[in-house]
Amino acid sequence: MEENKNFKAGFVALIGRPNVGKSTIMNNILGTKLSIVSPKPQTTRMRILGVKHDKDAQIIFLDTPGVQKGKDLLTKVVMESAVGSMEEADVLVMIIEADKGWTKEDELILNNYIKKLNKPTILVINKIDKMQDKRLLLPLIEESSKKHDFVEIIPMSAIKGENLDRFVETLKKYLPESPPLFPEDQITDLPLRFYIAEIIREKIFHNTRQELPYSAAVEVESIEEKGNLIVINATIYVEKENHKGIIIGKKGQMLKKIGQQARQELEALLGKKVHLNLWVKVKPRWKEDIRLLKMLGYQYIS
C-alpha cells in the first residue's frame, strides 16, 4: 500500500476536430499504433483506449472521434462516443493545429463541449513543425489563453516527438491519486477483432486516397489459429457498386495490395504467419443498419 501512496491514475480525453493529430499523439506516447492514422477526416470512429504505464502514474488515454456533423446513425454513434469519453475523463485535452490557428469548428468544440464540462483542460497546439513563421506561435498562445481558462497550453509536434514528454509529465499533475486501474501488461481494451478490422480499414484509406469517401467498414468474421498460422476472414462493406470496383481494382490488384499490406502489419502484431481472406460486399446505407453497426463493434448505440 505504501508503494502506491503517491501513485496517480486517471482518464484523459483527447478532443478536437478531425485530423488535428489526436491519434498520432496517443500512438507516439504509447510507442505502438492503437488508433489508425490517415490524412482524411473521420478516421477514428469510436473511443479507443490506450494505457501509458509509468513508475508514478497510469495515464489512460481516450482517443475520441473527431467532433463532426451528420444526420446518419453512424455519425450519431460517433458523437455519442466522443461525448461519453469527455464525460468520463478526469482531464480534457483540446487539440488545435498551429498552422491553422483557431478555426470556426475549434470554437464550436470549445463552447459546446469543453466549457460546459467544467473539467481541467489542457490546450495542445499541435503541428508546430508546419508553421512557416514560428514568431506567430507566441501570439497564438496569448490568443488561446484569452479564450478559456486552460490549466496549461503546450505547443507540440506529435509527429516529430517534440514536447511529448513534457505533455505526459504535465498530465500527471492533474490526475487523481489512485492505484493502477489496468494491469501492467495491458495497453488497451480493444478486442482483437476490432484491432484487425482497423488495420485493414487503414490500408483501404491509404490506398484509395481521394477516390473513396468514408463509406467503408470492415467486419472480421473469423480468426482461426492453425499451429503457427492464423487464418483471418474479413468482409469490407461499401455503400455503392462503384466503391466496390475501386477497392477491388483492375484485375483485383487493389484488393490484393490492401490485403498484402494489412497481412504484413498483422504478422508483426500477432507474431505469427497470417493468411488473410478479404471479400467486398455492397450494402447500401450500412451506416443506418443498427444490427450491422453493433456487429462492427459500435457499442454506443442507444
mmCIF file of C-alpha atoms in Angstrom:
data_model
loop_
_atom_site.group_PDB
_atom_site.id
_atom_site.type_symbol
_atom_site.label_atom_id
_atom_site.label_comp_id
_atom_site.label_asym_id
_atom_site.label_seq_id
_atom_site.Cartn_x
_atom_site.Cartn_y
_atom_site.Cartn_z
ATOM 1 C CA MET A 1 0.000 0.000 0.000
ATOM 2 C CA GLU A 2 2.871 2.344 0.845
ATOM 3 C CA GLU A 3 4.255 1.971 -2.698
ATOM 4 C CA ASN A 4 1.047 3.300 -4.227
ATOM 5 C CA LYS A 5 0.583 6.168 -1.777
ATOM 6 C CA ASN A 6 1.573 8.883 -4.266
ATOM 7 C CA PHE A 7 0.599 6.967 -7.394
ATOM 8 C CA LYS A 8 -1.787 8.626 -9.804
ATOM 9 C CA ALA A 9 -4.164 7.145 -12.351
ATOM 10 C CA GLY A 10 -6.946 8.601 -14.437
ATOM 11 C CA PHE A 11 -8.635 9.098 -17.783
ATOM 12 C CA VAL A 12 -7.563 11.722 -20.313
ATOM 13 C CA ALA A 13 -9.828 12.552 -23.275
ATOM 14 C CA LEU A 14 -8.159 13.824 -26.453
ATOM 15 C CA ILE A 15 -10.625 16.174 -28.130
ATOM 16 C CA GLY A 16 -10.618 18.107 -31.374
ATOM 17 C CA ARG A 17 -11.953 18.307 -34.872
ATOM 18 C CA PRO A 18 -10.968 15.564 -37.324
ATOM 19 C CA ASN A 19 -7.324 15.314 -38.386
ATOM 20 C CA VAL A 20 -5.736 17.551 -35.708
ATOM 21 C CA GLY A 21 -3.423 14.733 -34.623
ATOM 22 C CA LYS A 22 -5.210 13.029 -31.719
ATOM 23 C CA SER A 23 -4.326 9.501 -32.836
ATOM 24 C CA THR A 24 -0.712 10.422 -33.626
ATOM 25 C CA ILE A 25 -0.271 11.909 -30.142
ATOM 26 C CA MET A 26 -1.609 8.789 -28.422
ATOM 27 C CA ASN A 27 0.214 6.319 -30.666
ATOM 28 C CA ASN A 28 3.571 8.078 -30.257
ATOM 29 C CA ILE A 29 3.243 8.334 -26.479
ATOM 30 C CA LEU A 30 2.365 4.651 -26.188
ATOM 31 C CA GLY A 31 5.003 3.605 -28.705
ATOM 32 C CA THR A 32 2.521 1.450 -30.586
ATOM 33 C CA LYS A 33 -0.288 2.012 -33.058
ATOM 34 C CA LEU A 34 -3.696 1.677 -31.426
ATOM 35 C CA SER A 35 -5.533 4.303 -33.472
ATOM 36 C CA ILE A 36 -5.334 4.233 -37.246
ATOM 37 C CA VAL A 37 -3.853 7.319 -38.832
ATOM 38 C CA SER A 38 -4.956 8.736 -42.167
ATOM 39 C CA PRO A 39 -4.751 12.160 -43.843
ATOM 40 C CA LYS A 40 -8.524 12.023 -44.269
ATOM 41 C CA PRO A 41 -11.070 13.159 -41.646
ATOM 42 C CA GLN A 42 -13.307 10.710 -39.745
ATOM 43 C CA THR A 43 -10.620 8.038 -39.441
ATOM 44 C CA THR A 44 -11.325 7.269 -35.779
ATOM 45 C CA ARG A 45 -14.971 6.287 -35.372
ATOM 46 C CA MET A 46 -15.016 5.036 -31.790
ATOM 47 C CA ARG A 47 -13.446 5.828 -28.474
ATOM 48 C CA ILE A 48 -10.120 3.983 -28.415
ATOM 49 C CA LEU A 49 -8.440 3.454 -25.074
ATOM 50 C CA GLY A 50 -4.665 3.357 -24.630
ATOM 51 C CA VAL A 51 -2.810 2.968 -21.328
ATOM 52 C CA LYS A 52 0.520 4.669 -20.633
ATOM 53 C CA HIS A 53 2.339 2.949 -17.754
ATOM 54 C CA ASP A 54 4.903 4.966 -15.780
ATOM 55 C CA LYS A 55 6.530 4.278 -12.417
ATOM 56 C CA ASP A 56 4.485 7.000 -10.719
ATOM 57 C CA ALA A 57 1.315 7.138 -12.834
ATOM 58 C CA GLN A 58 -1.015 5.383 -15.207
ATOM 59 C CA ILE A 59 -2.464 7.635 -17.888
ATOM 60 C CA ILE A 60 -5.479 6.176 -19.668
ATOM 61 C CA PHE A 61 -5.929 7.997 -22.966
ATOM 62 C CA LEU A 62 -9.305 8.131 -24.653
ATOM 63 C CA ASP A 63 -8.712 8.911 -28.326
ATOM 64 C CA THR A 64 -12.106 10.281 -29.297
ATOM 65 C CA PRO A 65 -13.568 10.526 -32.788
ATOM 66 C CA GLY A 66 -13.279 13.982 -34.299
ATOM 67 C CA VAL A 67 -16.278 16.146 -33.427
ATOM 68 C CA GLN A 68 -18.345 16.228 -36.597
ATOM 69 C CA LYS A 69 -21.795 16.894 -38.042
ATOM 70 C CA GLY A 70 -24.054 14.470 -39.852
ATOM 71 C CA LYS A 71 -27.537 13.011 -39.749
ATOM 72 C CA ASP A 72 -26.888 9.300 -40.322
ATOM 73 C CA LEU A 73 -26.911 6.784 -37.477
ATOM 74 C CA LEU A 74 -23.155 6.168 -37.706
ATOM 75 C CA THR A 75 -22.403 9.868 -37.097
ATOM 76 C CA LYS A 76 -24.827 9.858 -34.147
ATOM 77 C CA VAL A 77 -22.995 6.861 -32.678
ATOM 78 C CA VAL A 78 -19.610 8.506 -33.298
ATOM 79 C CA MET A 79 -20.685 11.670 -31.484
ATOM 80 C CA GLU A 80 -22.150 9.716 -28.552
ATOM 81 C CA SER A 81 -18.771 8.018 -28.268
ATOM 82 C CA ALA A 82 -16.934 11.357 -28.257
ATOM 83 C CA VAL A 83 -19.237 12.977 -25.698
ATOM 84 C CA GLY A 84 -19.192 9.870 -23.487
ATOM 85 C CA SER A 85 -15.392 9.974 -23.386
ATOM 86 C CA MET A 86 -15.398 13.643 -22.387
ATOM 87 C CA GLU A 87 -17.842 12.963 -19.575
ATOM 88 C CA GLU A 88 -15.865 10.056 -18.083
ATOM 89 C CA ALA A 89 -12.472 11.771 -18.302
ATOM 90 C CA ASP A 90 -10.596 13.303 -15.363
ATOM 91 C CA VAL A 91 -8.681 15.650 -17.660
ATOM 92 C CA LEU A 92 -9.627 17.079 -21.055
ATOM 93 C CA VAL A 93 -7.051 17.816 -23.742
ATOM 94 C CA MET A 94 -8.202 20.064 -26.554
ATOM 95 C CA ILE A 95 -6.036 19.955 -29.672
ATOM 96 C CA ILE A 96 -5.782 22.609 -32.385
ATOM 97 C CA GLU A 97 -3.366 22.990 -35.313
ATOM 98 C CA ALA A 98 -0.582 25.551 -35.061
ATOM 99 C CA ASP A 99 -0.519 26.311 -38.771
ATOM 100 C CA LYS A 100 -4.294 26.928 -38.929
ATOM 101 C CA GLY A 101 -4.899 28.630 -35.588
ATOM 102 C CA TRP A 102 -8.406 28.757 -34.164
ATOM 103 C CA THR A 103 -10.997 27.645 -36.720
ATOM 104 C CA LYS A 104 -14.763 28.003 -36.529
ATOM 105 C CA GLU A 105 -15.000 24.270 -35.729
ATOM 106 C CA ASP A 106 -12.484 24.653 -32.877
ATOM 107 C CA GLU A 107 -14.558 27.481 -31.405
ATOM 108 C CA LEU A 108 -17.710 25.337 -31.551
ATOM 109 C CA ILE A 109 -15.999 22.439 -29.758
ATOM 110 C CA LEU A 110 -14.709 24.794 -27.078
ATOM 111 C CA ASN A 111 -18.069 26.463 -26.486
ATOM 112 C CA ASN A 112 -20.398 23.466 -26.936
ATOM 113 C CA TYR A 113 -18.379 20.847 -25.061
ATOM 114 C CA ILE A 114 -15.265 21.969 -23.161
ATOM 115 C CA LYS A 115 -16.770 24.967 -21.374
ATOM 116 C CA LYS A 116 -19.878 23.031 -20.341
ATOM 117 C CA LEU A 117 -17.963 20.194 -18.680
ATOM 118 C CA ASN A 118 -16.007 22.306 -16.189
ATOM 119 C CA LYS A 119 -13.002 19.953 -16.025
ATOM 120 C CA PRO A 120 -9.284 20.767 -16.003
ATOM 121 C CA THR A 121 -8.415 21.293 -19.662
ATOM 122 C CA ILE A 122 -5.010 21.395 -21.315
ATOM 123 C CA LEU A 123 -4.690 23.000 -24.733
ATOM 124 C CA VAL A 124 -2.241 21.363 -27.126
ATOM 125 C CA ILE A 125 -1.179 23.429 -30.131
ATOM 126 C CA ASN A 126 -0.046 20.612 -32.422
ATOM 127 C CA LYS A 127 1.869 20.615 -35.718
ATOM 128 C CA ILE A 128 4.216 23.486 -34.804
ATOM 129 C CA ASP A 129 6.609 21.968 -37.360
ATOM 130 C CA LYS A 130 4.207 23.131 -40.074
ATOM 131 C CA MET A 131 4.330 26.802 -39.059
ATOM 132 C CA GLN A 132 6.061 28.840 -41.743
ATOM 133 C CA ASP A 133 6.723 31.669 -39.290
ATOM 134 C CA LYS A 134 7.486 30.466 -35.732
ATOM 135 C CA ARG A 135 7.131 34.049 -34.485
ATOM 136 C CA LEU A 136 3.356 33.585 -34.785
ATOM 137 C CA LEU A 137 3.369 30.930 -32.050
ATOM 138 C CA LEU A 138 3.531 33.321 -29.084
ATOM 139 C CA PRO A 139 0.597 35.460 -30.307
ATOM 140 C CA LEU A 140 -1.398 32.216 -30.841
ATOM 141 C CA ILE A 141 -0.648 31.114 -27.264
ATOM 142 C CA GLU A 142 -1.705 34.536 -25.984
ATOM 143 C CA GLU A 143 -4.910 34.459 -28.045
ATOM 144 C CA SER A 144 -5.669 30.956 -26.755
ATOM 145 C CA SER A 145 -5.214 31.949 -23.112
ATOM 146 C CA LYS A 146 -7.982 34.540 -23.515
ATOM 147 C CA LYS A 147 -10.477 32.078 -24.968
ATOM 148 C CA HIS A 148 -10.680 29.782 -21.932
ATOM 149 C CA ASP A 149 -9.071 29.154 -18.570
ATOM 150 C CA PHE A 150 -6.799 26.373 -19.819
ATOM 151 C CA VAL A 151 -4.712 24.954 -16.977
ATOM 152 C CA GLU A 152 -1.772 24.572 -19.402
ATOM 153 C CA ILE A 153 -1.008 25.436 -23.031
ATOM 154 C CA ILE A 154 1.571 23.200 -24.699
ATOM 155 C CA PRO A 155 2.971 23.723 -28.228
ATOM 156 C CA MET A 156 3.801 20.355 -29.789
ATOM 157 C CA SER A 157 4.848 18.451 -32.867
ATOM 158 C CA ALA A 158 3.485 14.963 -32.202
ATOM 159 C CA ILE A 159 4.810 13.564 -35.469
ATOM 160 C CA LYS A 160 8.371 14.676 -34.581
ATOM 161 C CA GLY A 161 8.041 13.876 -30.861
ATOM 162 C CA GLU A 162 8.598 17.484 -29.799
ATOM 163 C CA ASN A 163 7.245 18.231 -26.297
ATOM 164 C CA LEU A 164 5.556 14.822 -25.924
ATOM 165 C CA ASP A 165 7.492 14.079 -22.710
ATOM 166 C CA ARG A 166 6.595 17.475 -21.298
ATOM 167 C CA PHE A 167 2.947 16.790 -22.151
ATOM 168 C CA VAL A 168 2.991 13.437 -20.304
ATOM 169 C CA GLU A 169 4.571 14.970 -17.176
ATOM 170 C CA THR A 170 2.076 17.840 -17.256
ATOM 171 C CA LEU A 171 -0.870 15.436 -17.437
ATOM 172 C CA LYS A 172 0.265 13.684 -14.255
ATOM 173 C CA LYS A 173 -0.186 16.895 -12.259
ATOM 174 C CA TYR A 174 -3.932 16.837 -12.891
ATOM 175 C CA LEU A 175 -4.678 13.130 -12.389
ATOM 176 C CA PRO A 176 -6.273 11.937 -9.135
ATOM 177 C CA GLU A 177 -4.314 9.839 -6.655
ATOM 178 C CA SER A 178 -5.308 6.261 -7.315
ATOM 179 C CA PRO A 179 -3.834 2.768 -7.563
ATOM 180 C CA PRO A 180 -3.343 1.459 -11.129
ATOM 181 C CA LEU A 181 -6.621 0.826 -12.931
ATOM 182 C CA PHE A 182 -5.206 -1.621 -15.506
ATOM 183 C CA PRO A 183 -2.662 -4.465 -15.263
ATOM 184 C CA GLU A 184 0.908 -3.554 -16.275
ATOM 185 C CA ASP A 185 0.808 -5.699 -19.415
ATOM 186 C CA GLN A 186 -2.431 -4.201 -20.762
ATOM 187 C CA ILE A 187 -2.252 -1.187 -23.061
ATOM 188 C CA THR A 188 -5.785 -1.236 -24.482
ATOM 189 C CA ASP A 189 -9.273 -2.647 -24.028
ATOM 190 C CA LEU A 190 -9.703 -3.225 -27.760
ATOM 191 C CA PRO A 191 -10.876 -6.700 -28.740
ATOM 192 C CA LEU A 192 -8.557 -8.351 -31.277
ATOM 193 C CA ARG A 193 -11.257 -8.391 -33.981
ATOM 194 C CA PHE A 194 -11.643 -4.619 -33.768
ATOM 195 C CA TYR A 195 -7.884 -4.090 -33.916
ATOM 196 C CA ILE A 196 -7.602 -6.293 -37.026
ATOM 197 C CA ALA A 197 -10.540 -4.526 -38.699
ATOM 198 C CA GLU A 198 -8.956 -1.122 -38.035
ATOM 199 C CA ILE A 199 -5.663 -2.182 -39.637
ATOM 200 C CA ILE A 200 -7.493 -3.356 -42.775
ATOM 201 C CA ARG A 201 -9.556 -0.140 -42.838
ATOM 202 C CA GLU A 202 -6.399 1.959 -42.626
ATOM 203 C CA LYS A 203 -4.909 0.201 -45.653
ATOM 204 C CA ILE A 204 -8.128 0.876 -47.603
ATOM 205 C CA PHE A 205 -7.906 4.604 -46.862
ATOM 206 C CA HIS A 206 -4.190 4.883 -47.638
ATOM 207 C CA ASN A 207 -4.520 3.121 -50.968
ATOM 208 C CA THR A 208 -7.789 4.563 -52.293
ATOM 209 C CA ARG A 209 -6.880 8.118 -51.237
ATOM 210 C CA GLN A 210 -9.407 10.617 -52.628
ATOM 211 C CA GLU A 211 -11.299 8.078 -54.714
ATOM 212 C CA LEU A 212 -13.296 6.501 -51.912
ATOM 213 C CA PRO A 213 -15.402 8.550 -49.496
ATOM 214 C CA TYR A 214 -15.510 7.443 -45.860
ATOM 215 C CA SER A 215 -18.106 4.805 -46.523
ATOM 216 C CA ALA A 216 -16.117 1.607 -45.969
ATOM 217 C CA ALA A 217 -16.419 -0.658 -42.935
ATOM 218 C CA VAL A 218 -14.675 -3.914 -42.102
ATOM 219 C CA GLU A 219 -16.149 -6.908 -40.307
ATOM 220 C CA VAL A 220 -13.768 -9.633 -39.132
ATOM 221 C CA GLU A 221 -15.872 -12.764 -39.413
ATOM 222 C CA SER A 222 -13.451 -15.356 -38.077
ATOM 223 C CA ILE A 223 -9.959 -15.779 -36.598
ATOM 224 C CA GLU A 224 -8.634 -19.328 -36.538
ATOM 225 C CA GLU A 225 -5.250 -20.487 -35.264
ATOM 226 C CA LYS A 226 -3.702 -23.434 -37.099
ATOM 227 C CA GLY A 227 -0.346 -24.069 -35.444
ATOM 228 C CA ASN A 228 1.926 -21.174 -36.369
ATOM 229 C CA LEU A 229 -0.625 -19.825 -38.880
ATOM 230 C CA ILE A 230 -3.578 -17.518 -38.198
ATOM 231 C CA VAL A 231 -6.367 -17.571 -40.777
ATOM 232 C CA ILE A 232 -8.495 -14.397 -40.819
ATOM 233 C CA ASN A 233 -11.658 -13.956 -42.866
ATOM 234 C CA ALA A 234 -12.968 -10.406 -43.226
ATOM 235 C CA THR A 235 -15.619 -8.575 -45.249
ATOM 236 C CA ILE A 236 -15.321 -4.998 -46.452
ATOM 237 C CA TYR A 237 -18.707 -3.255 -46.709
ATOM 238 C CA VAL A 238 -19.258 -0.344 -49.084
ATOM 239 C CA GLU A 239 -22.384 1.608 -49.962
ATOM 240 C CA LYS A 240 -22.167 1.649 -53.778
ATOM 241 C CA GLU A 241 -21.210 -0.674 -56.616
ATOM 242 C CA ASN A 242 -18.581 1.737 -57.950
ATOM 243 C CA HIS A 243 -16.960 1.833 -54.466
ATOM 244 C CA LYS A 244 -16.637 -1.950 -54.671
ATOM 245 C CA GLY A 245 -14.879 -1.556 -58.025
ATOM 246 C CA ILE A 246 -12.437 0.953 -56.535
ATOM 247 C CA ILE A 247 -11.456 -1.375 -53.689
ATOM 248 C CA ILE A 248 -11.129 -4.451 -55.902
ATOM 249 C CA GLY A 249 -9.260 -2.547 -58.611
ATOM 250 C CA LYS A 250 -8.258 -3.673 -62.089
ATOM 251 C CA LYS A 251 -7.938 -7.480 -62.131
ATOM 252 C CA GLY A 252 -8.187 -7.458 -58.324
ATOM 253 C CA GLN A 253 -4.861 -5.626 -57.893
ATOM 254 C CA MET A 254 -6.083 -3.023 -55.381
ATOM 255 C CA LEU A 255 -7.674 -5.611 -53.077
ATOM 256 C CA LYS A 256 -4.500 -7.701 -53.322
ATOM 257 C CA LYS A 257 -2.369 -4.683 -52.352
ATOM 258 C CA ILE A 258 -4.652 -3.830 -49.397
ATOM 259 C CA GLY A 259 -4.511 -7.452 -48.246
ATOM 260 C CA GLN A 260 -0.720 -7.700 -48.522
ATOM 261 C CA GLN A 261 -0.123 -4.510 -46.529
ATOM 262 C CA ALA A 262 -2.636 -5.492 -43.843
ATOM 263 C CA ARG A 263 -1.178 -9.014 -43.614
ATOM 264 C CA GLN A 264 2.365 -7.698 -43.102
ATOM 265 C CA GLU A 265 1.260 -5.441 -40.254
ATOM 266 C CA LEU A 266 -0.873 -8.179 -38.685
ATOM 267 C CA GLU A 267 2.051 -10.619 -38.755
ATOM 268 C CA ALA A 268 4.201 -8.064 -36.918
ATOM 269 C CA LEU A 269 1.382 -7.512 -34.405
ATOM 270 C CA LEU A 270 0.479 -11.160 -33.806
ATOM 271 C CA GLY A 271 3.949 -12.676 -34.125
ATOM 272 C CA LYS A 272 2.711 -15.417 -36.458
ATOM 273 C CA LYS A 273 2.154 -16.002 -40.142
ATOM 274 C CA VAL A 274 -1.222 -14.694 -41.291
ATOM 275 C CA HIS A 275 -3.453 -15.867 -44.121
ATOM 276 C CA LEU A 276 -5.931 -13.061 -44.792
ATOM 277 C CA ASN A 277 -9.038 -13.595 -46.902
ATOM 278 C CA LEU A 278 -10.887 -10.414 -47.921
ATOM 279 C CA TRP A 279 -14.290 -10.064 -49.571
ATOM 280 C CA VAL A 280 -16.040 -6.874 -50.677
ATOM 281 C CA LYS A 281 -19.819 -6.552 -50.381
ATOM 282 C CA VAL A 282 -22.159 -3.721 -51.355
ATOM 283 C CA LYS A 283 -24.560 -2.834 -48.559
ATOM 284 C CA PRO A 284 -26.462 0.387 -49.344
ATOM 285 C CA ARG A 285 -26.972 2.656 -46.332
ATOM 286 C CA TRP A 286 -24.992 0.408 -43.985
ATOM 287 C CA LYS A 287 -24.459 3.440 -41.756
ATOM 288 C CA GLU A 288 -28.176 3.238 -40.870
ATOM 289 C CA ASP A 289 -28.201 -0.510 -40.113
ATOM 290 C CA ILE A 290 -28.308 -0.871 -36.301
ATOM 291 C CA ARG A 291 -27.679 -4.613 -36.398
ATOM 292 C CA LEU A 292 -24.625 -4.253 -38.626
ATOM 293 C CA LEU A 293 -23.226 -1.311 -36.656
ATOM 294 C CA LYS A 294 -23.419 -3.325 -33.428
ATOM 295 C CA MET A 295 -21.811 -6.284 -35.189
ATOM 296 C CA LEU A 296 -18.990 -3.963 -36.307
ATOM 297 C CA GLY A 297 -18.372 -3.007 -32.679
ATOM 298 C CA TYR A 298 -20.085 0.361 -32.324
ATOM 299 C CA GLN A 299 -21.204 -0.332 -28.788
ATOM 300 C CA TYR A 300 -22.545 3.130 -28.007
ATOM 301 C CA ILE A 301 -25.822 2.683 -29.919
ATOM 302 C CA SER A 302 -28.816 3.515 -27.781
#
